[in-house]
Tab-separated table of C-alpha atoms in Angstrom:
chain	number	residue	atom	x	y	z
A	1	UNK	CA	0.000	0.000	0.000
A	2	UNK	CA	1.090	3.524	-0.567
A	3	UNK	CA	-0.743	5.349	1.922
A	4	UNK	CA	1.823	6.601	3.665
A	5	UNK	CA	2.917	8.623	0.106
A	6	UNK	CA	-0.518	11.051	0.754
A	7	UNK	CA	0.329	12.138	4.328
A	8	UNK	CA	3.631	12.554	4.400
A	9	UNK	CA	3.483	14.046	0.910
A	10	UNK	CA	1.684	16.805	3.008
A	11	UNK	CA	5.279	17.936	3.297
A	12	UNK	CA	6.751	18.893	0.431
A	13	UNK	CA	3.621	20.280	-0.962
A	14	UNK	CA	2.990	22.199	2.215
A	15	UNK	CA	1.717	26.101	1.726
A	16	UNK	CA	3.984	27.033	-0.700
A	17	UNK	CA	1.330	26.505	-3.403
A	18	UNK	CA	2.799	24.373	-5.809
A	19	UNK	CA	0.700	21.077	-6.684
A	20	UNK	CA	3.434	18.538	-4.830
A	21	UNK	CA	2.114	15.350	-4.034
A	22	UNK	CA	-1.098	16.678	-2.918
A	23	UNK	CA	-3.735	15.547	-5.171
A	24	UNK	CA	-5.361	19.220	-5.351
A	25	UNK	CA	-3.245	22.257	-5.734
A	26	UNK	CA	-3.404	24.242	-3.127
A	27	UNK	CA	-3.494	27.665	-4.794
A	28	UNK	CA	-6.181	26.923	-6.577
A	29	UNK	CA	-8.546	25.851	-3.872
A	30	UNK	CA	-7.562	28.841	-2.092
A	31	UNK	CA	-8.592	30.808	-4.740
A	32	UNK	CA	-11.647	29.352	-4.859
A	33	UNK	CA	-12.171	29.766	-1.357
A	34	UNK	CA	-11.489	33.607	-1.771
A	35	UNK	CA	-14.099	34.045	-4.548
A	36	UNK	CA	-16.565	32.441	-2.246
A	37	UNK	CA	-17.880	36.073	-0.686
A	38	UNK	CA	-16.094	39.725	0.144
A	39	UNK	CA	-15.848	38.344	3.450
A	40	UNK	CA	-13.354	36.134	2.857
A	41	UNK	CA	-10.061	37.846	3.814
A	42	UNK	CA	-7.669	36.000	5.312
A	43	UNK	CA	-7.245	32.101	5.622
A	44	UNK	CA	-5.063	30.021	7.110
A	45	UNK	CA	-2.931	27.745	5.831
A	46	UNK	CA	-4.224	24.611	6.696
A	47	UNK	CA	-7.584	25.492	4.992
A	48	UNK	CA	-6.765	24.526	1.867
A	49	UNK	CA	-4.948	21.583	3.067
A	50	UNK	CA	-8.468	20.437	4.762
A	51	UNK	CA	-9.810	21.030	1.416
A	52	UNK	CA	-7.701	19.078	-0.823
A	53	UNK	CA	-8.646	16.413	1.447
A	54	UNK	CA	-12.772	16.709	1.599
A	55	UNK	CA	-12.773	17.745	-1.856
A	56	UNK	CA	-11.541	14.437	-2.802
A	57	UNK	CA	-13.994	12.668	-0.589
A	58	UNK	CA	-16.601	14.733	-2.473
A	59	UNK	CA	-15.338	13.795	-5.717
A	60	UNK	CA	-15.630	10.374	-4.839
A	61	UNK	CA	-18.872	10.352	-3.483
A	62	UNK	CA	-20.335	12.275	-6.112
A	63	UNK	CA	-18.827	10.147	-8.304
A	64	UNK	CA	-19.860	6.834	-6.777
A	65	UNK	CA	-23.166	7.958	-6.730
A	66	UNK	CA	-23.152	8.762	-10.454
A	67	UNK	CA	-21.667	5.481	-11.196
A	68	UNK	CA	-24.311	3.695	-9.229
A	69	UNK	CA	-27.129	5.189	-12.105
A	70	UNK	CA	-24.908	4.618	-15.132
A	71	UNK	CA	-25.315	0.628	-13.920
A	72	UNK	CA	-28.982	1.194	-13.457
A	73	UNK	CA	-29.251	1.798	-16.838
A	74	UNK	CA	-26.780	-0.805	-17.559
A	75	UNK	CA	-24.349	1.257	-19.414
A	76	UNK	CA	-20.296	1.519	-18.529
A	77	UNK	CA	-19.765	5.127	-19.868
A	78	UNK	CA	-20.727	8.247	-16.959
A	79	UNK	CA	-22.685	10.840	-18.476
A	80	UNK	CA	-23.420	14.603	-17.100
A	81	UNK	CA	-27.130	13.449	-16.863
A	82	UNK	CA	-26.308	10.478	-14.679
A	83	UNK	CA	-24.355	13.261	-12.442
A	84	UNK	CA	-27.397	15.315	-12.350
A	85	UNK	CA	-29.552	12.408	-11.443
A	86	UNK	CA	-27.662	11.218	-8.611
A	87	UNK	CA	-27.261	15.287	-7.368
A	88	UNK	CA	-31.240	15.174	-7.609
A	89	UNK	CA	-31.275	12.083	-5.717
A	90	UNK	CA	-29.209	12.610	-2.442
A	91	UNK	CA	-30.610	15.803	-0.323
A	92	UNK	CA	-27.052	16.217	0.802
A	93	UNK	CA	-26.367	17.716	-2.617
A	94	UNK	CA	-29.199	20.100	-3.094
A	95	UNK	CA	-26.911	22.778	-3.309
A	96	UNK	CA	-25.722	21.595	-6.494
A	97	UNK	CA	-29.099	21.240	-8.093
A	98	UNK	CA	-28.517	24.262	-10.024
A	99	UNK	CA	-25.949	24.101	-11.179
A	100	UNK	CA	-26.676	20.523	-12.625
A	101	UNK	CA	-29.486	21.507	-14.438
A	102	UNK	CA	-28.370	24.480	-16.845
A	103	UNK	CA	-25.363	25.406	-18.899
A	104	UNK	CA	-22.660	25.668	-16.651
A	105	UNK	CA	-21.906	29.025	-18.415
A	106	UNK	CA	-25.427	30.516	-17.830
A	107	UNK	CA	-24.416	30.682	-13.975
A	108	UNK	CA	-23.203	34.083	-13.397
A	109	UNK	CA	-20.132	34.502	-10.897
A	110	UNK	CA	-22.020	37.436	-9.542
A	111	UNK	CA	-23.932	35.129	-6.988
A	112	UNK	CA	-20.630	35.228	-5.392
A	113	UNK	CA	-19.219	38.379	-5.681
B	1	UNK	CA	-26.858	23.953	-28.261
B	2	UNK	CA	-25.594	24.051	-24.934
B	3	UNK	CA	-22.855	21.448	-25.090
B	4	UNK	CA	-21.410	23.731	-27.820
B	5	UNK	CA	-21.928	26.688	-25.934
B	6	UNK	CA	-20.069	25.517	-22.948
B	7	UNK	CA	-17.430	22.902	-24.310
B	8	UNK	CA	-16.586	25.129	-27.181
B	9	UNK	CA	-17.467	23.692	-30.888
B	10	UNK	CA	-18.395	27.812	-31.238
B	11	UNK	CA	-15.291	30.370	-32.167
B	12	UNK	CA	-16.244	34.121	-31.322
B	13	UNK	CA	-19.401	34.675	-31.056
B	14	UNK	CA	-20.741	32.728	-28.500
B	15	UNK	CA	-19.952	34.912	-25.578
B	16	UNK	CA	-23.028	35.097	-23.878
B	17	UNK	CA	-22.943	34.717	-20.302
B	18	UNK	CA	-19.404	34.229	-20.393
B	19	UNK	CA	-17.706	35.169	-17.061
B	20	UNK	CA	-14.311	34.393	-17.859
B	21	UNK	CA	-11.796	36.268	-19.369
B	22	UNK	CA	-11.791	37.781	-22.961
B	23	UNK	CA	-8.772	36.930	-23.551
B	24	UNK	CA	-10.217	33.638	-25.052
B	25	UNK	CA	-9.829	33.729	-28.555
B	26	UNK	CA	-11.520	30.423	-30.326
B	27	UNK	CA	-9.180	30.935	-33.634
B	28	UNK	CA	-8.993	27.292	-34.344
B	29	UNK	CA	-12.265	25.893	-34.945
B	30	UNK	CA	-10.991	21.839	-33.795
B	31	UNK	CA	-13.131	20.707	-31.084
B	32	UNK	CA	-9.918	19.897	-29.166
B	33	UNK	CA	-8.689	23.265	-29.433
B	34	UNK	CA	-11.559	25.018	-28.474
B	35	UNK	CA	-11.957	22.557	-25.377
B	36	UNK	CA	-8.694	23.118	-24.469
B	37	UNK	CA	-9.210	27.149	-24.351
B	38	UNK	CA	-12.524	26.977	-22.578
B	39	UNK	CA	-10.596	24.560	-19.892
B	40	UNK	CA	-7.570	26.984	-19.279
B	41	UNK	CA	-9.539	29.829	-18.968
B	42	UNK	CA	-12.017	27.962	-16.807
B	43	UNK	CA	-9.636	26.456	-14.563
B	44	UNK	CA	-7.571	29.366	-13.822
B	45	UNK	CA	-10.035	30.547	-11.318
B	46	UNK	CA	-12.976	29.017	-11.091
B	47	UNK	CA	-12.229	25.408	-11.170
B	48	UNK	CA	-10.023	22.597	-9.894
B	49	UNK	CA	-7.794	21.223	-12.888
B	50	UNK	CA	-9.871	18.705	-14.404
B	51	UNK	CA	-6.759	16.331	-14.772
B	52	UNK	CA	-6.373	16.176	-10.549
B	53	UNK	CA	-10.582	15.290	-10.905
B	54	UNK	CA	-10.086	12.781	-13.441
B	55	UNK	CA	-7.205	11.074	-11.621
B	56	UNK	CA	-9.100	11.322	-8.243
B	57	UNK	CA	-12.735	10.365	-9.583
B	58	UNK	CA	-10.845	7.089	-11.710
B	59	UNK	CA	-10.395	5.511	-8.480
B	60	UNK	CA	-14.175	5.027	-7.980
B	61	UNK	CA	-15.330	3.443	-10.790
B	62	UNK	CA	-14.155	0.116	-12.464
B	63	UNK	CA	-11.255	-0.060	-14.647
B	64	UNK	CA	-13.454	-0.181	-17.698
B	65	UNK	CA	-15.921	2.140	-16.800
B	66	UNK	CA	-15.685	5.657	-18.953
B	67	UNK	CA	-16.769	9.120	-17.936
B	68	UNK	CA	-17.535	11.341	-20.758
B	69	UNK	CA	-16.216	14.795	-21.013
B	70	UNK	CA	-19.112	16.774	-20.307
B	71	UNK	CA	-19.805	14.386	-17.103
B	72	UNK	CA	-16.083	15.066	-15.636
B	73	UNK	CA	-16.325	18.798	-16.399
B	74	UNK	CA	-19.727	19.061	-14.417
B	75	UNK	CA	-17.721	16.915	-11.294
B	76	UNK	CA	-15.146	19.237	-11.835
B	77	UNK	CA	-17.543	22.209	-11.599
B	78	UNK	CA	-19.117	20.362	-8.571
B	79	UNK	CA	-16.257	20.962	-6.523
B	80	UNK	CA	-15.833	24.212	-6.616
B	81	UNK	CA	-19.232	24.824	-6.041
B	82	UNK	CA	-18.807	22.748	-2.607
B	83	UNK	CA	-15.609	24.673	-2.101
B	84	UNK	CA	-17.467	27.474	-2.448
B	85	UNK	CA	-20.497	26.367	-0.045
B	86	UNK	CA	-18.628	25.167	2.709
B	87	UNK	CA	-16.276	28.256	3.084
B	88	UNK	CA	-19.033	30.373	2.772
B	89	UNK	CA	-20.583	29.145	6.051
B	90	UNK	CA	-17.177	28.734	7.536
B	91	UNK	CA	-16.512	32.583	6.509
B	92	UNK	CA	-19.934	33.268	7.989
B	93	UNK	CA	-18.800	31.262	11.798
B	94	UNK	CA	-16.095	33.473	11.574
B	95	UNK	CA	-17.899	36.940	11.145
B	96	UNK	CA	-19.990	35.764	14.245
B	97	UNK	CA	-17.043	35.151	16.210
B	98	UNK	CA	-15.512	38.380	15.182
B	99	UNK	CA	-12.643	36.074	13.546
B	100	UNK	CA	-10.334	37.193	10.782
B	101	UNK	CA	-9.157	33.899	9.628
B	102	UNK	CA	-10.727	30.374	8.189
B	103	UNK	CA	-9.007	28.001	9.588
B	104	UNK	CA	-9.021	23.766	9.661
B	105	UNK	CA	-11.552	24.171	12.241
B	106	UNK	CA	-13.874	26.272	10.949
B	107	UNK	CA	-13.838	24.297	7.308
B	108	UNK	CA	-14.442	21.262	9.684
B	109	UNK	CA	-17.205	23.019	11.334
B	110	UNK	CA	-19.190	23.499	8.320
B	111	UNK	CA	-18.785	20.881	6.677
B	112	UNK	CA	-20.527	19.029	9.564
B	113	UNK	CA	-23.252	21.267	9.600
B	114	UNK	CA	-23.709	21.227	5.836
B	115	UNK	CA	-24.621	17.783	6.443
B	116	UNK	CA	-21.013	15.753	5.700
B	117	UNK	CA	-20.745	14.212	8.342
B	118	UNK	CA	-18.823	11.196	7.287
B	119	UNK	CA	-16.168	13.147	5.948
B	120	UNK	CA	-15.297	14.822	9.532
B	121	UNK	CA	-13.175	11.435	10.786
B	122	UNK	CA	-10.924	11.173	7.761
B	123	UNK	CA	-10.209	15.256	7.092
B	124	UNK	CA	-9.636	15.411	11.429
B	125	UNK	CA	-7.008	12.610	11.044
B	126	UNK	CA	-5.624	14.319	7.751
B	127	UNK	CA	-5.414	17.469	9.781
B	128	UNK	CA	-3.954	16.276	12.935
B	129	UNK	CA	-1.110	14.665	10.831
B	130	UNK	CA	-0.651	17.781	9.061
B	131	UNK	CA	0.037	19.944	11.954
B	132	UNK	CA	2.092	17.639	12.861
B	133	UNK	CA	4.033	17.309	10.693
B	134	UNK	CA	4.603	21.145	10.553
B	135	UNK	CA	5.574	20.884	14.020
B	136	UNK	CA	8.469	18.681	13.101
B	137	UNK	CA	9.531	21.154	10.662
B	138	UNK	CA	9.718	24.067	13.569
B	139	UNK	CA	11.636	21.684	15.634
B	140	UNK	CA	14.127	20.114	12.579
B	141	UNK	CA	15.452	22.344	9.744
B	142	UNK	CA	15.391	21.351	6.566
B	143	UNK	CA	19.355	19.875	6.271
B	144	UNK	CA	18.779	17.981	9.111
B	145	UNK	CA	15.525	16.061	7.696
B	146	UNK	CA	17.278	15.391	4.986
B	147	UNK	CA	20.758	14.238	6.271
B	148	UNK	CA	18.474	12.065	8.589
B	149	UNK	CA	16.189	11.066	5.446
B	150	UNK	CA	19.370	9.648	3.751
B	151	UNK	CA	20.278	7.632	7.210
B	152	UNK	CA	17.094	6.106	7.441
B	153	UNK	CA	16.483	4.938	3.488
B	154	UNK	CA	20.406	3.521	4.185
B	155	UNK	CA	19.061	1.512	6.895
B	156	UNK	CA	16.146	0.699	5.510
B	157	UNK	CA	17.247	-1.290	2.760
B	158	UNK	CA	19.780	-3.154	4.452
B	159	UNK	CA	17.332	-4.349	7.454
B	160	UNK	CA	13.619	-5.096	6.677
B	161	UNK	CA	12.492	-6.812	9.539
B	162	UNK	CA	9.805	-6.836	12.771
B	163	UNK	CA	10.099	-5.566	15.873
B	164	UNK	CA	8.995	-4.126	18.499
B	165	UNK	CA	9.398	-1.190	16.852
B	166	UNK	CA	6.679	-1.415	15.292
B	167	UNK	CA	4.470	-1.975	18.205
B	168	UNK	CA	6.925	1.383	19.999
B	169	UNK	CA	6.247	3.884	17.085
B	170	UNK	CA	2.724	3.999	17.630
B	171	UNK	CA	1.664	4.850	14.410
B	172	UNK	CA	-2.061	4.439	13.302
B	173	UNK	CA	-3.985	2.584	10.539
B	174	UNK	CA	-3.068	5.177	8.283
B	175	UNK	CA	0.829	3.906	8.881
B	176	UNK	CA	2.423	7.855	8.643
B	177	UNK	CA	5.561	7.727	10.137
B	178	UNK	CA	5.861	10.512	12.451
B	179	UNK	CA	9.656	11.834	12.251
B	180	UNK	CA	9.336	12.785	15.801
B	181	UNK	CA	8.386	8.935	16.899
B	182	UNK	CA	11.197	7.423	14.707
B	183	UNK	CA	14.201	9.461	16.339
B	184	UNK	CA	12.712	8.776	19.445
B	185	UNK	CA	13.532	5.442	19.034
B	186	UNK	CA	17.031	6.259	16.788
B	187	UNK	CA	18.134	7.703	19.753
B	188	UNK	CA	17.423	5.005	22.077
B	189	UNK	CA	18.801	2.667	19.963
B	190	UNK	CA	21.605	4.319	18.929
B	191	UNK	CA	23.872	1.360	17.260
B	192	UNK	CA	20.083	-0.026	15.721
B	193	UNK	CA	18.654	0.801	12.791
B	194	UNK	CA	15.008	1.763	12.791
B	195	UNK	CA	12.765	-0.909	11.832
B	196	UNK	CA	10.208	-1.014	9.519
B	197	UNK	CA	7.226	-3.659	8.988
B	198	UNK	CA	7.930	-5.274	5.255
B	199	UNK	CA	4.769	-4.811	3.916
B	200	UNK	CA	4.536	-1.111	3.780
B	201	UNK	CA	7.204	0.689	1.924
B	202	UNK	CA	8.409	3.765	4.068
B	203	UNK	CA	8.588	6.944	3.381
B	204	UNK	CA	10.051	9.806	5.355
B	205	UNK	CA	7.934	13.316	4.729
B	206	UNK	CA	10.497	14.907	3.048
B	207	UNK	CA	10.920	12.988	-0.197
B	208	UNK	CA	9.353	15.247	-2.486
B	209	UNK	CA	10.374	12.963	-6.198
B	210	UNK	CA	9.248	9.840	-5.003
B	211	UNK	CA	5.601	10.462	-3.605
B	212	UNK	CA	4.890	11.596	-6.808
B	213	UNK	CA	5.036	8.920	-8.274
B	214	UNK	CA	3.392	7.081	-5.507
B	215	UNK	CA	0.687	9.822	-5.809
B	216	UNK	CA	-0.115	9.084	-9.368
């Protein structure tokens, strides 16, 4: 097993903002974070650390739950609509239901300025 | 209509609603092109790199399962809208508590009362050995780590082998050697190598090159 290759790669990646061994770049997330609302000033620098990490598990679950309705219909390729079926599905993703159902384009940035 | 609105079949004109940048110039009409434009100037801000999403969302599904383009892009859009969510509520804690900074906590925090729950035990542990870690690095400059680095993948590969060691270093399921724990026991056992179990391949913190790979 390699798991010891995602903690301790914590490390090298660290704050610095280069991708490293973490399997998100940090940068980015924190830019993301700071978009998020005017409030946002300041954050530390384990934030985006946290982030990396329960984006992943997000991505995953998301994903698994995608995967599960691209089986119901018997098929072995993921499409957006089986995404926005299992969003629909699972409460804990109502705040994606949005966003799922129109062009990702149409959804102005100003909600979050 | 929409697909080639958003994944970019369309050269100039199809600016409507576009947030991002005009820089974005759609010369080349090639669908790969044009894909590749609306990713960069998508993912410079507003997203997470789709490649990190595809690597992270391939370990989910079976080896011969696909994901289309337009289903990755919408995961990858996914997670910046829950990036997005959860700080906002961690921003909002903070305001309350008359707080300038997010921290770990506070991202914790919300993302247990946004409902993800299950995510709390793995992110605490991730954070706990993070801090940790940065600890060490107050306490051990960086020539050191690395003089000691080269010491212990020397001993390593001349002695694999059990002992109580393993049960001393007190490391967790997650099997992240803690620097700290190791040259607790280097310095006991001065004239001893560290030992490590065989089955797990170990890696000090501070190897940038090889977790990489391991990574991948």
């Amino acid at each position: 097993m390699r798991q010891a290759g995602t903690y301790s790669g914590i490390l090298s990646g660290g704050i610095s903002g280069k991708t490293g061994p973490h399997l998100l770049p940090l940068a980015r997330i924190k830019k993301i974070m700071k978009k998020s609302g005017e409030a946002v000033k300041m954050i530390s620098g384990e934030s985006p650390i946290v982030f990396s990490k329960a984006c992943e598990l997000f991505i995953k679950e998301l994903t698994q739950r995608s995967w599960m309705v691209t089986m119901q219909s018997k098929r072995r390729t993921l499409n957006k609509e089986d995404v926005a079926s299992a969003v629909m599905a699972t409460d804990l993703f109502d705040f994606l239901v949005n966003l799922v159902s129109e062009s990702p384009l149409e959804m102005d940035t100003s909600k979050y300025s | 209509m929409e697909n080639e609105i958003s994944h970019g079949n369309v050269t100039h004109g199809a600016s409507k609603g576009k947030p991002e940048s005009p820089r974005v110039t759609c010369s080349d009409s090639t669908t790969t092109t044009n894909n590749n434009h609306n990713n960069n100037s998508k993912e410079q801000d507003r997203f997470l790199p789709i490649a990190n999403v595809s690597r992270i969302l391939k370990k989910v599904i079976p080896s011969n399962g696909k994901i289309s383009k337009d289903a990755k892009e919408t995961i990858q859009e996914c997670a910046s809208e829950f990036i997005r969510f959860v700080t906002g509520e961690a921003s909002d804690k903070c305001q309350r508590e008359k707080r300038k900074t997010i921290n770990g906590d506070d991202i914790i925090w919300a993302i247990t009362t946004l409902g993800f729950e299950e995510y709390v035990g793995p992110l605490k542990l991730y954070l706990s050995k993070y801090r940790e870690i940065e600890d060490e690095k107050l306490i051990f400059p960086e020539q050191q780590r690395q003089e000691l680095q080269k010491q212990y993948h020397h001993h390593h590969h001349q002695q694999q082998q059990q002992s109580e060691y393993e049960q001393n270093l007190g490391f967790n399921n997650n099997n992240v050697y803690s620097l700290l724990n190791v040259l607790s026991h280097h310095h006991l056992h001065h004239h001893q190598p560290p030992c490590f179990p065989t089955d797990q391949p170990f890696s000090l913190p501070f190897s940038s090159n090889s977790f990489q790979k391991q990574l991948q």
